[in-house]
Short mmCIF file of C-alpha atoms in Angstrom, two decimals:
data_model
loop_
_atom_site.label_atom_id
_atom_site.label_comp_id
_atom_site.label_asym_id
_atom_site.label_seq_id
_atom_site.Cartn_x
_atom_site.Cartn_y
_atom_site.Cartn_z
CA MET S 1259 161.35 59.55 110.99
CA ASN S 1260 164.88 58.48 111.83
CA GLY S 1261 163.56 55.89 114.27
CA ALA S 1262 161.58 58.31 116.29
CA PRO S 1263 158.50 56.80 117.89
CA GLU S 1264 155.22 57.56 116.22
CA LYS S 1265 153.08 60.11 118.12
CA ARG S 1266 149.63 58.89 119.03
CA PRO S 1267 146.76 61.21 118.13
CA THR S 1268 145.51 63.32 120.97
CA GLY S 1269 141.92 62.68 122.20
CA THR S 1270 142.07 58.83 121.89
CA SER S 1271 143.94 56.35 123.79
CA ARG S 1272 143.63 53.75 121.10
CA SER S 1273 146.68 53.79 118.85
CA SER S 1274 145.03 51.46 116.40
CA TYR S 1275 142.15 53.78 115.79
CA ARG S 1276 141.53 53.79 112.20
CA PHE S 1277 140.85 57.43 111.58
CA LYS S 1278 144.11 58.76 113.34
CA VAL S 1279 142.54 62.11 114.16
CA GLY S 1280 143.35 64.25 117.09
CA LEU S 1281 140.25 65.64 118.98
CA PRO S 1282 140.43 68.40 121.49
CA PRO S 1283 138.37 68.04 124.72
CA VAL S 1284 134.84 68.99 123.75
CA GLU S 1285 131.57 68.93 125.62
CA LEU S 1286 128.46 69.26 123.32
CA SER S 1287 125.24 69.73 125.16
CA PHE S 1288 121.72 69.12 123.89
CA HIS S 1289 120.03 70.65 126.67
CA HIS S 1290 117.54 73.44 125.31
CA GLN S 1291 118.77 73.01 121.92
CA PHE S 1292 117.29 69.75 120.51
CA ALA S 1293 114.12 67.78 121.11
CA VAL S 1294 113.41 66.15 117.65
CA PHE S 1295 110.19 64.39 117.50
CA CYS S 1296 108.22 62.41 114.73
CA PRO S 1297 104.64 61.82 115.33
CA ASP S 1298 102.87 58.48 114.63
CA ALA S 1299 100.65 60.23 112.12
CA LEU S 1300 101.24 58.54 108.76
CA PRO S 1301 100.09 55.17 107.23
CA TRP S 1302 103.57 53.71 107.70
CA GLN S 1303 102.77 50.32 106.28
CA ALA S 1304 101.60 51.84 102.97
CA TYR S 1305 104.93 53.38 102.12
CA ARG S 1306 107.61 51.97 99.74
CA TRP S 1307 111.08 52.76 100.92
CA GLY S 1308 114.23 53.36 99.04
CA ARG S 1309 117.83 53.90 100.07
CA PHE S 1310 118.87 57.56 100.01
CA GLY S 1311 121.13 58.28 97.01
CA SER S 1312 120.34 55.04 95.35
CA GLY S 1313 117.88 56.19 92.60
CA GLY S 1314 114.75 54.30 91.69
CA THR S 1315 111.09 55.12 92.77
CA ALA S 1316 110.03 55.31 96.33
CA ASP S 1317 107.60 57.02 98.65
CA ALA S 1318 110.08 57.68 101.36
CA ARG S 1319 113.89 57.43 101.81
CA HIS S 1320 115.98 55.77 104.61
CA CYS S 1321 119.64 57.00 105.26
CA PHE S 1322 121.10 53.75 106.41
CA VAL S 1323 123.69 53.81 103.72
CA ASP S 1324 127.55 54.42 103.59
CA ASP S 1325 128.62 57.82 104.87
CA TRP S 1326 129.92 58.98 101.48
CA ARG S 1327 126.35 59.11 100.40
CA LEU S 1328 125.35 61.37 103.47
CA GLU S 1329 128.35 63.80 103.88
CA HIS S 1330 127.04 66.28 101.24
CA LEU S 1331 123.90 66.60 103.24
CA TRP S 1332 126.07 68.25 106.09
CA ARG S 1333 128.73 70.05 103.91
CA ARG S 1334 126.35 71.37 101.09
CA PHE S 1335 123.09 71.71 103.41
CA GLY S 1336 121.16 73.71 100.81
CA GLN S 1337 121.52 70.88 98.26
CA GLY S 1338 120.59 68.39 100.89
CA LEU S 1339 117.53 70.17 101.86
CA ALA S 1340 116.32 70.19 98.13
CA LYS S 1341 116.87 66.68 98.06
CA VAL S 1342 114.90 65.89 101.19
CA LEU S 1343 112.08 68.21 100.18
CA ASP S 1344 111.75 66.21 97.04
CA ALA S 1345 111.48 63.00 98.99
CA GLY S 1346 109.08 64.41 101.52
CA ILE S 1347 109.46 61.52 104.07
CA VAL S 1348 112.99 60.53 105.30
CA THR S 1349 114.92 59.13 108.03
CA ALA S 1350 117.58 61.40 109.75
CA PRO S 1351 121.11 60.85 108.60
CA ASP S 1352 122.74 57.85 110.15
CA PHE S 1353 126.32 58.91 110.39
CA THR S 1354 128.65 56.14 111.39
CA ILE S 1355 129.23 55.40 114.98
CA ASP S 1356 131.63 52.45 115.55
CA HIS S 1357 132.12 50.63 118.92
CA ASP S 1358 135.52 52.01 119.40
CA PHE S 1359 134.74 55.73 118.52
CA PRO S 1360 135.93 58.07 121.19
CA LEU S 1361 133.01 59.78 122.97
CA GLU S 1362 133.71 63.15 121.43
CA LEU S 1363 133.45 61.81 117.93
CA VAL S 1364 130.13 60.03 119.00
CA GLN S 1365 128.79 63.36 120.26
CA TYR S 1366 129.71 64.95 117.03
CA GLN S 1367 128.10 62.45 114.82
CA ILE S 1368 124.89 62.49 116.96
CA TRP S 1369 124.88 66.31 117.11
CA ARG S 1370 125.09 66.88 113.46
CA SER S 1371 122.35 64.34 112.82
CA ARG S 1372 120.11 66.28 115.16
CA VAL S 1373 120.99 69.55 113.73
CA LEU S 1374 119.85 68.29 110.19
CA THR S 1375 116.74 66.63 111.44
CA THR S 1376 115.71 70.05 113.26
CA TYR S 1377 116.64 71.93 109.96
CA TRP S 1378 114.69 69.85 107.60
CA GLN S 1379 111.75 69.53 109.95
CA GLU S 1380 111.53 73.34 110.06
CA TYR S 1381 110.99 73.33 106.30
CA GLY S 1382 108.26 70.92 106.41
CA VAL S 1383 110.05 67.49 105.74
CA PHE S 1384 108.58 64.52 107.50
CA VAL S 1385 111.92 63.39 109.30
CA ILE S 1386 112.15 60.18 111.44
CA PRO S 1387 114.97 60.28 114.00
CA VAL S 1388 117.29 57.34 113.99
CA LEU S 1389 118.62 55.33 116.79
CA GLN S 1390 122.38 54.60 116.84
CA TRP S 1391 125.09 53.80 119.38
CA GLY S 1392 128.55 52.56 119.93
CA CYS S 1393 130.11 51.24 123.21
CA PRO S 1394 127.90 51.17 126.36
CA ASP S 1395 129.38 54.43 127.56
CA SER S 1396 128.02 56.19 124.32
CA PHE S 1397 124.32 54.98 125.15
CA PRO S 1398 123.30 58.04 127.16
CA ILE S 1399 124.91 60.52 124.57
CA CYS S 1400 123.04 58.68 121.69
CA ALA S 1401 119.62 58.85 123.39
CA GLN S 1402 119.84 62.74 123.89
CA GLY S 1403 118.01 65.05 121.62
CA ILE S 1404 115.14 62.67 120.76
CA ARG S 1405 111.80 63.22 122.65
CA PRO S 1406 110.29 60.15 124.26
CA GLY S 1407 107.33 58.65 122.40
CA SER S 1408 108.66 59.64 118.97
CA VAL S 1409 108.46 57.38 115.91
CA VAL S 1410 112.08 56.35 115.34
CA ALA S 1411 114.16 54.38 112.71
CA VAL S 1412 116.93 51.74 113.40
CA ARG S 1413 119.18 49.68 111.28
CA GLY S 1414 119.17 46.03 112.53
CA PRO S 1415 122.36 44.23 113.49
CA GLN S 1416 125.13 43.01 111.19
CA ARG S 1417 125.88 39.37 111.62
CA GLY S 1418 128.09 38.76 114.69
CA THR S 1419 127.04 41.91 116.41
CA GLU S 1420 123.78 40.69 117.74
CA CYS S 1421 124.55 40.77 121.42
CA ALA S 1422 126.21 44.17 121.60
CA TRP S 1423 123.32 45.49 119.30
CA LEU S 1424 120.73 44.15 121.71
CA ASP S 1425 122.43 45.93 124.70
CA GLY S 1426 122.05 49.24 122.98
CA ALA S 1427 118.54 48.57 121.63
CA ARG S 1428 117.20 47.71 125.10
CA TYR S 1429 118.73 50.91 126.51
CA MET S 1430 117.03 52.97 123.84
CA GLN S 1431 113.64 51.12 124.35
CA GLU S 1432 113.65 51.95 128.03
CA ALA S 1433 114.98 55.51 127.80
CA LEU S 1434 112.87 56.75 124.88
CA GLN S 1435 109.66 54.44 124.97
CA PRO S 1436 109.27 55.04 121.10
CA SER S 1437 105.64 55.02 119.88
CA LEU S 1438 106.81 52.99 116.68
CA VAL S 1439 110.20 51.70 115.63
CA LEU S 1440 110.82 51.34 111.87
CA HIS S 1441 113.22 48.61 111.83
CA PHE S 1442 115.42 48.10 108.69
CA GLY S 1443 117.40 45.06 107.98
CA ASN S 1444 117.99 41.94 110.03
CA LYS S 1445 115.20 41.34 112.35
CA LEU S 1446 115.42 40.85 116.09
CA GLU S 1447 112.25 40.84 118.20
CA LEU S 1448 112.72 43.38 120.80
CA TRP S 1449 110.61 46.53 120.46
CA ASP S 1450 107.25 47.12 122.10
CA ARG S 1451 105.89 48.16 118.51
CA ALA S 1452 107.80 47.77 115.46
CA LEU S 1453 107.41 47.66 111.71
CA TYR S 1454 110.02 45.58 109.97
CA LEU S 1455 111.31 46.69 106.67
CA PRO S 1456 113.99 45.62 104.22
CA LEU S 1457 117.11 47.80 103.72
CA ARG S 1458 116.61 47.22 99.74
CA THR S 1459 113.07 47.24 98.59
CA THR S 1460 112.37 44.94 95.79
CA ARG S 1461 108.75 46.04 94.98
#
């Protein structure tokens, strides 16, 4: 006001960062806390997948949807648990991570996805961890908390992001050596073993 310069939010050096939130210095550690794992124990090709929160009939649900469909899973976790118990087979929540997110926010998004995965698995839901990443500095953070050799799920790249997407995908393949990747959306051949699935099931 009155010509005073606008203060830049703390916790990020990007004045154009769209969320305009101030984040204190935090250090979230996954050591001795999370090691989520999904065994390759189901006939994956036999399942009809639906988008979480989109209605319709499906044998399993993926969470590669807008965040507004996922936030209640975190904020009202009892209601979310009831929904995933009804589904039986789900991917972990894919909370948004953009390329320009500060690392503290990346840690938070990964951490709460791992928390819910662990919580749901303890109640008997078959939960597939998701692969996600932002800038290259975020790759090690995003690989934490998933045991190597797990079945994982990933959303394919959007048009125009293929090169950056491949950089992250190669890192995850090397770091986690997944036993199977359930790859939803635009297809890029990369994984050692993958099942390619549409984001929107038509059958």
